[in-house]
Each structure stands twice: as structure tokens, then as C-alpha cells.
Amino acid sequence: MELQGWVIYNGYLQGNKFLDFAEWIQRAASKQNIKMDIYRHNELLTYLAVSSMSLLNVKETELPHFAVFADKDIYLAKQLELLGVHVFNSAETIACSDDKIATYQKLAAKGLPIPRTIVAPKAYHQLNSVSLNEYQAAVDQLGLPVIVKEAFGSFGEQVHMVSTKEEVYNIIRELHGKPFMLQECISSSYGRDMRLHVVGDKVVAAMTRHSSHDFRSNVTAGGSMQTYHPSTEENDLAIAAARAIGADFAGVDLLFGKNGEPIVCEINSNAHIRNMYDCTGINVADFIMDYIRKTMK
Ligand SMILES: Nc1ncnc2c1ncn2[C@@H]1O[C@H](COP(=O)(O)OP(=O)(O)O)[C@@H](O)[C@H]1O
Ligand SMILES: [Mg+2]
């Protein structure tokens, strides 16, 4: 049986970044004689009816054996799974990775090190009456400065460091209705973190990221990258973190604790691989396709 796969990226997002990832995966697959077709997620419409589910305009016989899902459309990922396609990463993993609160809950349940975090109680936007009193205890517990972080966000854009109670309250008012958390600021990691790329049960590439002008080290926000050789403790933590959310592969971000100990910051189930290649010369796509080929045997 010749293995056939799809790679799916978001057709709505601007810029080449997402197609770029798909093409890297496709090239890596072709090196291993695996045929992969690239699809935009919005070309594949989920169809649901009585005793029938499918993708509109795709015959059952045209479905692939597996899909690399480079998007966060978890309904589509789930639909593929229900149709018998093996999806990497799974719909459940993508959903958990996308939601930072869900991620921290999984990590805490496994006893893995994370910044102390307090989750904002769910609020309905239209009620529009946030009582700030309940946050007093949270700020007292976490101290200042404190990190205010939305559950859903990327490129550091939904992560704020705030130094006064007034600022905390202003941000909370703005975020009212969205899921967010308050989080201990790991000041020993100011402007730097490490990205470890896990595939299966191995760290295959790693780098540190450093920003000279911001507490956030995201490369998209101007952080610079450097090849890194993680310690055994850092490797083990990254692998355990990826496993905690059931990821086949993931970019795991670790912060530097006060005594140099690693602390999990986030797990990206859809981590980009070009930056890692530019920095380390390691093509993570080759490892991903190798892992998929072995898993699909
Ligand atoms: N608790 C924290 N303490 C210190 N720095 C943090 C903390 N949380 C996040 N950061 C910094 O902010 C950056 C972005 O946060 P992150 O949670 O990874 O969100 P995003 O998904 O937007 O990248 C991290 O790479 C790190 O540099
Ligand atoms: Mg991040």
C-alpha cells in the first residue's frame, strides 16, 4: 500500500508562512516517497446529515490515509478523524494547544513545572459588570509585575506584563468576556526563552530566543535566535509536556527559572519550522515525516 497524505493549512490567513509550512512537509514527504497533496482548509467543507457525514466534493475513495494538520480548524480535523483519516496532530491536541488555560491544566495535572496561574472566572460580555474585587486576591498571590495572558493568542500579541494594580484592572476591563489568566512573572526569563522541537519521544532541534527590547522573546516580535543544546532535564520536560497534551510533535517553549530550572511556557502543536531551520540547519519536517511513516506502518 502506497501511503498517501494531505497537508492542510489555513486558506484565510494572509502571508506565505502557512503555505510555506505545507510545502516543507510536502518536500520532506516526497524524499520518503510519500505522496502528499496540499489543501487549503476552506476547500474542504464538513458535511453532516442523517446517517451521512463526508467532505463535500470529496469521494470516500479519495480520502487520504493521513493528514498533517497545519491549522487550528478543529471541527475539520475532527471530521477527518471521524472519516477514518489519521490526523497529526489530533483534533484534541490542537484544541488543547490552542487554549493556554487547557494546556496549563493538563501540565499541572501531570505535576510539570509551570508559572503559578490564576484563571479568570468566565464572564459573559453583555453583562458588562466586572467586579475587580475578586482580582485583589489574585494579584496579592502572584505579586507585581504580573503577566496577563489571553487563553487564545500567538506571536506574544495577547500577553502583557503589568506593573501596577490600576493597569491590571484596566486590562481586565478590556478583556472582559474573553478567557484569560493572570500569571506569575518569571523575571529570570525576562526577554528570553528556549524553543525545543519535540517529534515523537525526542527533541530533534532547539534554540534560545532573546529580545533586547521586550519581555517577550517571540521571533515574530523581533527576538533573535541562537542554536541551543538543552540539558537532559530540559529535554525530558519538553517531551513530557508534549506528551501531556498528546502531541505527536510540538514546539515546546520553556522559560528559565530563578535557579536555571526549566518552566513550561507553552506548547505549540502547529509550530513553524522555517525559523528553526534558519537557526540550526535542522529540517524538522524530515523528522515529522519519518515519525508519520513509522506510525502509519
Ligand atoms: N509567565 C511569564 N513570565 C515571563 N515571561 C513570560 C511569561 N509568559 C510568557 N512570557 C514571555 O512572553 C512570550 C509569549 O508568551 P506565550 O505564552 O508563549 O504566548 P504566545 O503564544 O503569544 O507566544 C514568551 O515567549 C515569553 O518570552
Ligand atoms: Mg510562545
mmCIF file of N, CA and C in Angstrom, residues 74-186:
data_model
loop_
_atom_site.group_PDB
_atom_site.id
_atom_site.type_symbol
_atom_site.label_atom_id
_atom_site.label_comp_id
_atom_site.label_asym_id
_atom_site.label_seq_id
_atom_site.Cartn_x
_atom_site.Cartn_y
_atom_site.Cartn_z
ATOM 1 N N ILE A 74 -10.457 22.894 14.320
ATOM 2 C CA ILE A 74 -10.584 21.595 14.990
ATOM 3 C C ILE A 74 -11.832 20.823 14.547
ATOM 4 N N TYR A 75 -12.835 21.526 14.038
ATOM 5 C CA TYR A 75 -14.007 20.796 13.524
ATOM 6 C C TYR A 75 -13.626 19.992 12.282
ATOM 7 N N LEU A 76 -12.843 20.629 11.431
ATOM 8 C CA LEU A 76 -12.398 19.928 10.221
ATOM 9 C C LEU A 76 -11.469 18.765 10.585
ATOM 10 N N ALA A 77 -10.557 19.017 11.528
ATOM 11 C CA ALA A 77 -9.640 17.942 11.961
ATOM 12 C C ALA A 77 -10.451 16.766 12.506
ATOM 13 N N LYS A 78 -11.464 17.082 13.310
ATOM 14 C CA LYS A 78 -12.303 16.041 13.902
ATOM 15 C C LYS A 78 -13.098 15.293 12.823
ATOM 16 N N GLN A 79 -13.597 16.040 11.854
ATOM 17 C CA GLN A 79 -14.355 15.410 10.760
ATOM 18 C C GLN A 79 -13.471 14.393 10.028
ATOM 19 N N LEU A 80 -12.234 14.777 9.766
ATOM 20 C CA LEU A 80 -11.303 13.848 9.110
ATOM 21 C C LEU A 80 -11.114 12.601 9.954
ATOM 22 N N GLU A 81 -10.948 12.802 11.269
ATOM 23 C CA GLU A 81 -10.775 11.645 12.162
ATOM 24 C C GLU A 81 -12.003 10.737 12.099
ATOM 25 N N LEU A 82 -13.177 11.343 12.122
ATOM 26 C CA LEU A 82 -14.410 10.551 12.091
ATOM 27 C C LEU A 82 -14.552 9.800 10.771
ATOM 28 N N LEU A 83 -13.917 10.324 9.726
ATOM 29 C CA LEU A 83 -13.966 9.652 8.420
ATOM 30 C C LEU A 83 -12.837 8.635 8.269
ATOM 31 N N GLY A 84 -12.070 8.445 9.364
ATOM 32 C CA GLY A 84 -11.060 7.389 9.344
ATOM 33 C C GLY A 84 -9.663 7.834 8.929
ATOM 34 N N VAL A 85 -9.459 9.143 8.818
ATOM 35 C CA VAL A 85 -8.131 9.649 8.450
ATOM 36 C C VAL A 85 -7.315 9.849 9.733
ATOM 37 N N HIS A 86 -6.068 9.395 9.749
ATOM 38 C CA HIS A 86 -5.210 9.610 10.919
ATOM 39 C C HIS A 86 -4.671 11.047 10.844
ATOM 40 N N VAL A 87 -5.036 11.863 11.826
ATOM 41 C CA VAL A 87 -4.660 13.277 11.769
ATOM 42 C C VAL A 87 -3.517 13.566 12.747
ATOM 43 N N PHE A 88 -2.470 14.211 12.211
ATOM 44 C CA PHE A 88 -1.293 14.618 13.010
ATOM 45 C C PHE A 88 -1.228 16.138 13.060
ATOM 46 N N ASN A 89 -1.259 16.788 14.170
ATOM 47 C CA ASN A 89 -1.652 16.326 15.485
ATOM 48 C C ASN A 89 -3.169 16.102 15.533
ATOM 49 N N SER A 90 -3.625 15.358 16.526
ATOM 50 C CA SER A 90 -5.048 15.063 16.618
ATOM 51 C C SER A 90 -5.856 16.330 16.891
ATOM 52 N N ALA A 91 -7.143 16.261 16.568
ATOM 53 C CA ALA A 91 -8.030 17.402 16.828
ATOM 54 C C ALA A 91 -7.976 17.798 18.307
ATOM 55 N N GLU A 92 -7.940 16.798 19.174
ATOM 56 C CA GLU A 92 -7.930 17.074 20.612
ATOM 57 C C GLU A 92 -6.650 17.790 21.037
ATOM 58 N N THR A 93 -5.535 17.366 20.484
ATOM 59 C CA THR A 93 -4.253 18.009 20.805
ATOM 60 C C THR A 93 -4.231 19.449 20.301
ATOM 61 N N ILE A 94 -4.705 19.644 19.075
ATOM 62 C CA ILE A 94 -4.697 21.006 18.515
ATOM 63 C C ILE A 94 -5.571 21.917 19.377
ATOM 64 N N ALA A 95 -6.725 21.416 19.802
ATOM 65 C CA ALA A 95 -7.633 22.222 20.627
ATOM 66 C C ALA A 95 -6.974 22.572 21.955
ATOM 67 N N CYS A 96 -6.288 21.624 22.551
ATOM 68 C CA CYS A 96 -5.665 21.867 23.851
ATOM 69 C C CYS A 96 -4.502 22.845 23.714
ATOM 70 N N SER A 97 -3.697 22.660 22.672
ATOM 71 C CA SER A 97 -2.550 23.538 22.458
ATOM 72 C C SER A 97 -3.019 24.970 22.201
ATOM 73 N N ASP A 98 -4.108 25.108 21.480
ATOM 74 C CA ASP A 98 -4.611 26.430 21.129
ATOM 75 C C ASP A 98 -5.060 27.198 22.373
ATOM 76 N N ASP A 99 -5.557 26.478 23.358
ATOM 77 C CA ASP A 99 -6.131 27.076 24.568
ATOM 78 C C ASP A 99 -5.097 26.982 25.700
ATOM 79 N N LYS A 100 -4.481 28.112 26.028
ATOM 80 C CA LYS A 100 -3.382 28.073 27.005
ATOM 81 C C LYS A 100 -3.870 27.646 28.391
ATOM 82 N N ILE A 101 -5.120 27.974 28.723
ATOM 83 C CA ILE A 101 -5.621 27.568 30.044
ATOM 84 C C ILE A 101 -5.749 26.044 30.088
ATOM 85 N N ALA A 102 -6.319 25.464 29.038
ATOM 86 C CA ALA A 102 -6.445 23.995 28.967
ATOM 87 C C ALA A 102 -5.065 23.348 29.019
ATOM 88 N N THR A 103 -4.111 23.959 28.346
ATOM 89 C CA THR A 103 -2.735 23.427 28.365
ATOM 90 C C THR A 103 -2.183 23.417 29.787
ATOM 91 N N TYR A 104 -2.290 24.561 30.490
ATOM 92 C CA TYR A 104 -1.732 24.619 31.857
ATOM 93 C C TYR A 104 -2.428 23.626 32.782
ATOM 94 N N GLN A 105 -3.723 23.410 32.549
ATOM 95 C CA GLN A 105 -4.420 22.415 33.390
ATOM 96 C C GLN A 105 -3.858 21.012 33.161
ATOM 97 N N LYS A 106 -3.608 20.667 31.915
ATOM 98 C CA LYS A 106 -3.021 19.347 31.613
ATOM 99 C C LYS A 106 -1.632 19.234 32.231
ATOM 100 N N LEU A 107 -0.854 20.302 32.118
ATOM 101 C CA LEU A 107 0.523 20.268 32.639
ATOM 102 C C LEU A 107 0.514 20.154 34.158
ATOM 103 N N ALA A 108 -0.348 20.958 34.795
ATOM 104 C CA ALA A 108 -0.423 20.923 36.261
ATOM 105 C C ALA A 108 -0.879 19.543 36.731
ATOM 106 N N ALA A 109 -1.824 18.948 36.006
ATOM 107 C CA ALA A 109 -2.324 17.626 36.392
ATOM 108 C C ALA A 109 -1.221 16.575 36.323
ATOM 109 N N LYS A 110 -0.251 16.791 35.453
ATOM 110 C CA LYS A 110 0.888 15.859 35.345
ATOM 111 C C LYS A 110 2.023 16.241 36.288
ATOM 112 N N GLY A 111 1.840 17.289 37.061
ATOM 113 C CA GLY A 111 2.872 17.709 38.010
ATOM 114 C C GLY A 111 4.081 18.352 37.343
ATOM 115 N N LEU A 112 3.895 18.899 36.150
ATOM 116 C CA LEU A 112 5.029 19.517 35.443
ATOM 117 C C LEU A 112 5.145 20.990 35.833
ATOM 118 N N PRO A 113 6.362 21.544 35.823
ATOM 119 C CA PRO A 113 6.551 22.921 36.283
ATOM 120 C C PRO A 113 5.975 23.965 35.324
ATOM 121 N N ILE A 114 5.118 24.817 35.847
ATOM 122 C CA ILE A 114 4.526 25.925 35.078
ATOM 123 C C ILE A 114 4.545 27.167 35.968
ATOM 124 N N PRO A 115 4.425 28.349 35.394
ATOM 125 C CA PRO A 115 4.290 29.537 36.244
ATOM 126 C C PRO A 115 2.971 29.441 37.023
ATOM 127 N N ARG A 116 2.961 29.926 38.261
ATOM 128 C CA ARG A 116 1.703 29.928 39.021
ATOM 129 C C ARG A 116 0.683 30.752 38.240
ATOM 130 N N THR A 117 -0.523 30.215 38.118
ATOM 131 C CA THR A 117 -1.510 30.797 37.202
ATOM 132 C C THR A 117 -2.873 30.862 37.868
ATOM 133 N N ILE A 118 -3.573 31.972 37.693
ATOM 134 C CA ILE A 118 -4.945 32.077 38.207
ATOM 135 C C ILE A 118 -5.871 32.404 37.034
ATOM 136 N N VAL A 119 -6.871 31.565 36.860
ATOM 137 C CA VAL A 119 -7.753 31.677 35.697
ATOM 138 C C VAL A 119 -8.904 32.632 36.006
ATOM 139 N N ALA A 120 -9.157 33.546 35.099
ATOM 140 C CA ALA A 120 -10.272 34.484 35.279
ATOM 141 C C ALA A 120 -11.596 33.732 35.204
ATOM 142 N N PRO A 121 -12.514 33.999 36.119
ATOM 143 C CA PRO A 121 -13.836 33.356 36.044
ATOM 144 C C PRO A 121 -14.518 33.726 34.728
ATOM 145 N N LYS A 122 -15.242 32.784 34.189
ATOM 146 C CA LYS A 122 -15.920 33.043 32.900
ATOM 147 C C LYS A 122 -16.881 34.216 33.019
ATOM 148 N N ALA A 123 -16.820 35.099 32.039
ATOM 149 C CA ALA A 123 -17.705 36.259 32.048
ATOM 150 C C ALA A 123 -18.427 36.343 30.711
ATOM 151 N N TYR A 124 -19.661 36.797 30.736
ATOM 152 C CA TYR A 124 -20.432 36.982 29.513
ATOM 153 C C TYR A 124 -20.396 38.454 29.169
ATOM 154 N N HIS A 125 -19.939 38.735 27.966
ATOM 155 C CA HIS A 125 -19.628 40.109 27.619
ATOM 156 C C HIS A 125 -20.784 41.063 27.862
ATOM 157 N N GLN A 126 -21.994 40.625 27.476
ATOM 158 C CA GLN A 126 -23.121 41.568 27.531
ATOM 159 C C GLN A 126 -23.476 41.982 28.967
ATOM 160 N N LEU A 127 -23.093 41.174 29.950
ATOM 161 C CA LEU A 127 -23.388 41.555 31.339
ATOM 162 C C LEU A 127 -22.582 42.784 31.729
ATOM 163 N N ASN A 128 -21.336 42.824 31.235
ATOM 164 C CA ASN A 128 -20.523 44.023 31.337
ATOM 165 C C ASN A 128 -20.404 44.593 32.744
ATOM 166 N N SER A 129 -20.357 43.743 33.753
ATOM 167 C CA SER A 129 -20.189 44.273 35.101
ATOM 168 C C SER A 129 -19.102 43.487 35.801
ATOM 169 N N VAL A 130 -17.869 43.867 35.546
ATOM 170 C CA VAL A 130 -16.775 43.140 36.169
ATOM 171 C C VAL A 130 -16.510 43.731 37.559
ATOM 172 N N SER A 131 -16.515 42.851 38.533
ATOM 173 C CA SER A 131 -16.138 43.315 39.864
ATOM 174 C C SER A 131 -14.654 43.038 40.018
ATOM 175 N N LEU A 132 -13.919 44.086 40.303
ATOM 176 C CA LEU A 132 -12.473 43.918 40.357
ATOM 177 C C LEU A 132 -12.012 43.364 41.695
ATOM 178 N N ASN A 133 -12.934 43.310 42.646
ATOM 179 C CA ASN A 133 -12.552 42.844 43.980
ATOM 180 C C ASN A 133 -11.958 41.447 43.944
ATOM 181 N N GLU A 134 -12.566 40.588 43.109
ATOM 182 C CA GLU A 134 -12.105 39.202 43.096
ATOM 183 C C GLU A 134 -10.678 39.073 42.586
ATOM 184 N N TYR A 135 -10.188 40.091 41.896
ATOM 185 C CA TYR A 135 -8.819 40.015 41.379
ATOM 186 C C TYR A 135 -7.783 40.484 42.396
ATOM 187 N N GLN A 136 -8.276 41.130 43.446
ATOM 188 C CA GLN A 136 -7.374 41.605 44.510
ATOM 189 C C GLN A 136 -6.552 40.432 45.057
ATOM 190 N N ALA A 137 -7.237 39.355 45.384
ATOM 191 C CA ALA A 137 -6.557 38.187 45.954
ATOM 192 C C ALA A 137 -5.586 37.575 44.950
ATOM 193 N N ALA A 138 -5.959 37.609 43.670
ATOM 194 C CA ALA A 138 -5.091 37.040 42.634
ATOM 195 C C ALA A 138 -3.792 37.832 42.527
ATOM 196 N N VAL A 139 -3.929 39.148 42.518
ATOM 197 C CA VAL A 139 -2.732 39.991 42.410
ATOM 198 C C VAL A 139 -1.870 39.835 43.668
ATOM 199 N N ASP A 140 -2.520 39.753 44.829
ATOM 200 C CA ASP A 140 -1.763 39.553 46.076
ATOM 201 C C ASP A 140 -0.982 38.242 46.021
ATOM 202 N N GLN A 141 -1.615 37.235 45.497
ATOM 203 C CA GLN A 141 -0.996 35.901 45.422
ATOM 204 C C GLN A 141 0.186 35.880 44.456
ATOM 205 N N LEU A 142 0.048 36.548 43.320
ATOM 206 C CA LEU A 142 1.066 36.429 42.259
ATOM 207 C C LEU A 142 2.118 37.525 42.333
ATOM 208 N N GLY A 143 1.788 38.625 42.977
ATOM 209 C CA GLY A 143 2.735 39.739 43.081
ATOM 210 C C GLY A 143 2.786 40.564 41.804
ATOM 211 N N LEU A 144 3.504 41.660 41.856
ATOM 212 C CA LEU A 144 3.669 42.553 40.695
ATOM 213 C C LEU A 144 5.154 42.627 40.342
ATOM 214 N N PRO A 145 5.520 42.772 39.088
ATOM 215 C CA PRO A 145 4.621 42.753 37.939
ATOM 216 C C PRO A 145 3.993 41.384 37.758
ATOM 217 N N VAL A 146 2.859 41.400 37.050
ATOM 218 C CA VAL A 146 2.156 40.149 36.797
ATOM 219 C C VAL A 146 1.920 40.039 35.283
ATOM 220 N N ILE A 147 1.847 38.800 34.798
ATOM 221 C CA ILE A 147 1.570 38.572 33.373
ATOM 222 C C ILE A 147 0.060 38.373 33.209
ATOM 223 N N VAL A 148 -0.533 39.116 32.285
ATOM 224 C CA VAL A 148 -1.942 38.894 31.935
ATOM 225 C C VAL A 148 -1.947 38.307 30.530
ATOM 226 N N LYS A 149 -2.544 37.134 30.398
ATOM 227 C CA LYS A 149 -2.407 36.374 29.149
ATOM 228 C C LYS A 149 -3.767 35.837 28.726
ATOM 229 N N GLU A 150 -4.126 36.104 27.480
ATOM 230 C CA GLU A 150 -5.365 35.522 26.964
ATOM 231 C C GLU A 150 -5.170 34.034 26.703
ATOM 232 N N ALA A 151 -6.255 33.285 26.816
ATOM 233 C CA ALA A 151 -6.185 31.839 26.565
ATOM 234 C C ALA A 151 -5.806 31.568 25.115
ATOM 235 N N PHE A 152 -6.303 32.418 24.196
ATOM 236 C CA PHE A 152 -6.033 32.224 22.775
ATOM 237 C C PHE A 152 -5.196 33.382 22.264
ATOM 238 N N GLY A 153 -4.047 33.073 21.716
ATOM 239 C CA GLY A 153 -3.217 34.147 21.175
ATOM 240 C C GLY A 153 -1.930 33.591 20.633
ATOM 241 N N SER A 154 -1.248 34.399 19.835
ATOM 242 C CA SER A 154 0.073 33.981 19.364
ATOM 243 C C SER A 154 0.941 35.188 19.039
ATOM 244 N N PHE A 155 2.205 34.908 18.794
ATOM 245 C CA PHE A 155 3.236 35.912 18.494
ATOM 246 C C PHE A 155 3.434 36.897 19.654
ATOM 247 N N GLY A 156 3.006 36.509 20.852
ATOM 248 C CA GLY A 156 3.179 37.383 22.011
ATOM 249 C C GLY A 156 2.157 38.508 22.078
ATOM 250 N N GLU A 157 1.271 38.576 21.092
ATOM 251 C CA GLU A 157 0.384 39.739 20.986
ATOM 252 C C GLU A 157 -0.678 39.804 22.080
ATOM 253 N N GLN A 158 -1.040 38.668 22.657
ATOM 254 C CA GLN A 158 -2.088 38.656 23.700
ATOM 255 C C GLN A 158 -1.487 38.401 25.080
ATOM 256 N N VAL A 159 -0.212 38.758 25.232
ATOM 257 C CA VAL A 159 0.492 38.558 26.504
ATOM 258 C C VAL A 159 0.995 39.919 26.978
ATOM 259 N N HIS A 160 0.637 40.284 28.221
ATOM 260 C CA HIS A 160 1.002 41.604 28.719
ATOM 261 C C HIS A 160 1.697 41.479 30.068
ATOM 262 N N MET A 161 2.679 42.348 30.286
ATOM 263 C CA MET A 161 3.270 42.418 31.621
ATOM 264 C C MET A 161 2.787 43.717 32.252
ATOM 265 N N VAL A 162 2.211 43.632 33.459
ATOM 266 C CA VAL A 162 1.691 44.846 34.083
ATOM 267 C C VAL A 162 2.267 45.042 35.479
ATOM 268 N N SER A 163 2.554 46.290 35.775
ATOM 269 C CA SER A 163 3.319 46.586 36.988
ATOM 270 C C SER A 163 2.515 47.205 38.110
ATOM 271 N N THR A 164 1.316 47.727 37.797
ATOM 272 C CA THR A 164 0.526 48.336 38.869
ATOM 273 C C THR A 164 -0.885 47.724 38.887
ATOM 274 N N LYS A 165 -1.514 47.837 40.056
ATOM 275 C CA LYS A 165 -2.886 47.314 40.181
ATOM 276 C C LYS A 165 -3.831 48.010 39.206
ATOM 277 N N GLU A 166 -3.631 49.319 39.029
ATOM 278 C CA GLU A 166 -4.529 50.063 38.126
ATOM 279 C C GLU A 166 -4.452 49.485 36.713
ATOM 280 N N GLU A 167 -3.206 49.248 36.269
ATOM 281 C CA GLU A 167 -3.020 48.678 34.931
ATOM 282 C C GLU A 167 -3.670 47.301 34.824
ATOM 283 N N VAL A 168 -3.521 46.501 35.877
ATOM 284 C CA VAL A 168 -4.140 45.170 35.877
ATOM 285 C C VAL A 168 -5.644 45.329 35.677
ATOM 286 N N TYR A 169 -6.239 46.237 36.419
ATOM 287 C CA TYR A 169 -7.693 46.410 36.341
ATOM 288 C C TYR A 169 -8.114 46.924 34.968
ATOM 289 N N ASN A 170 -7.290 47.825 34.395
ATOM 290 C CA ASN A 170 -7.631 48.332 33.057
ATOM 291 C C ASN A 170 -7.648 47.207 32.039
ATOM 292 N N ILE A 171 -6.624 46.371 32.094
ATOM 293 C CA ILE A 171 -6.553 45.259 31.129
ATOM 294 C C ILE A 171 -7.701 44.294 31.356
ATOM 295 N N ILE A 172 -8.000 44.010 32.621
ATOM 296 C CA ILE A 172 -9.099 43.076 32.919
ATOM 297 C C ILE A 172 -10.412 43.611 32.356
ATOM 298 N N ARG A 173 -10.602 44.911 32.488
ATOM 299 C CA ARG A 173 -11.825 45.510 31.926
ATOM 300 C C ARG A 173 -11.876 45.308 30.416
ATOM 301 N N GLU A 174 -10.716 45.511 29.768
ATOM 302 C CA GLU A 174 -10.658 45.328 28.309
ATOM 303 C C GLU A 174 -10.925 43.890 27.903
ATOM 304 N N LEU A 175 -10.421 42.955 28.698
ATOM 305 C CA LEU A 175 -10.515 41.544 28.315
ATOM 306 C C LEU A 175 -11.836 40.907 28.726
ATOM 307 N N HIS A 176 -12.618 41.644 29.459
ATOM 308 C CA HIS A 176 -13.855 41.101 29.986
ATOM 309 C C HIS A 176 -14.664 40.401 28.893
ATOM 310 N N GLY A 177 -15.026 39.149 29.142
ATOM 311 C CA GLY A 177 -15.782 38.384 28.139
ATOM 312 C C GLY A 177 -14.905 37.397 27.387
ATOM 313 N N LYS A 178 -13.575 37.624 27.420
ATOM 314 C CA LYS A 178 -12.667 36.661 26.767
ATOM 315 C C LYS A 178 -12.008 35.809 27.848
ATOM 316 N N PRO A 179 -11.663 34.560 27.546
ATOM 317 C CA PRO A 179 -10.937 33.768 28.549
ATOM 318 C C PRO A 179 -9.489 34.251 28.686
ATOM 319 N N PHE A 180 -9.068 34.467 29.910
ATOM 320 C CA PHE A 180 -7.678 34.901 30.145
ATOM 321 C C PHE A 180 -7.241 34.451 31.526
ATOM 322 N N MET A 181 -5.983 34.669 31.819
ATOM 323 C CA MET A 181 -5.450 34.291 33.133
ATOM 324 C C MET A 181 -4.467 35.337 33.619
ATOM 325 N N LEU A 182 -4.254 35.338 34.919
ATOM 326 C CA LEU A 182 -3.150 36.101 35.496
ATOM 327 C C LEU A 182 -2.065 35.086 35.802
ATOM 328 N N GLN A 183 -0.824 35.485 35.607
ATOM 329 C CA GLN A 183 0.258 34.516 35.759
ATOM 330 C C GLN A 183 1.486 35.155 36.389
ATOM 331 N N GLU A 184 2.101 34.375 37.260
ATOM 332 C CA GLU A 184 3.365 34.782 37.871
ATOM 333 C C GLU A 184 4.350 35.185 36.770
ATOM 334 N N CYS A 185 5.032 36.286 36.972
ATOM 335 C CA CYS A 185 6.057 36.708 36.025
ATOM 336 C C CYS A 185 7.371 36.014 36.394
ATOM 337 N N ILE A 186 7.910 35.252 35.463
ATOM 338 C CA ILE A 186 9.195 34.590 35.698
ATOM 339 C C ILE A 186 10.280 35.586 35.272
#
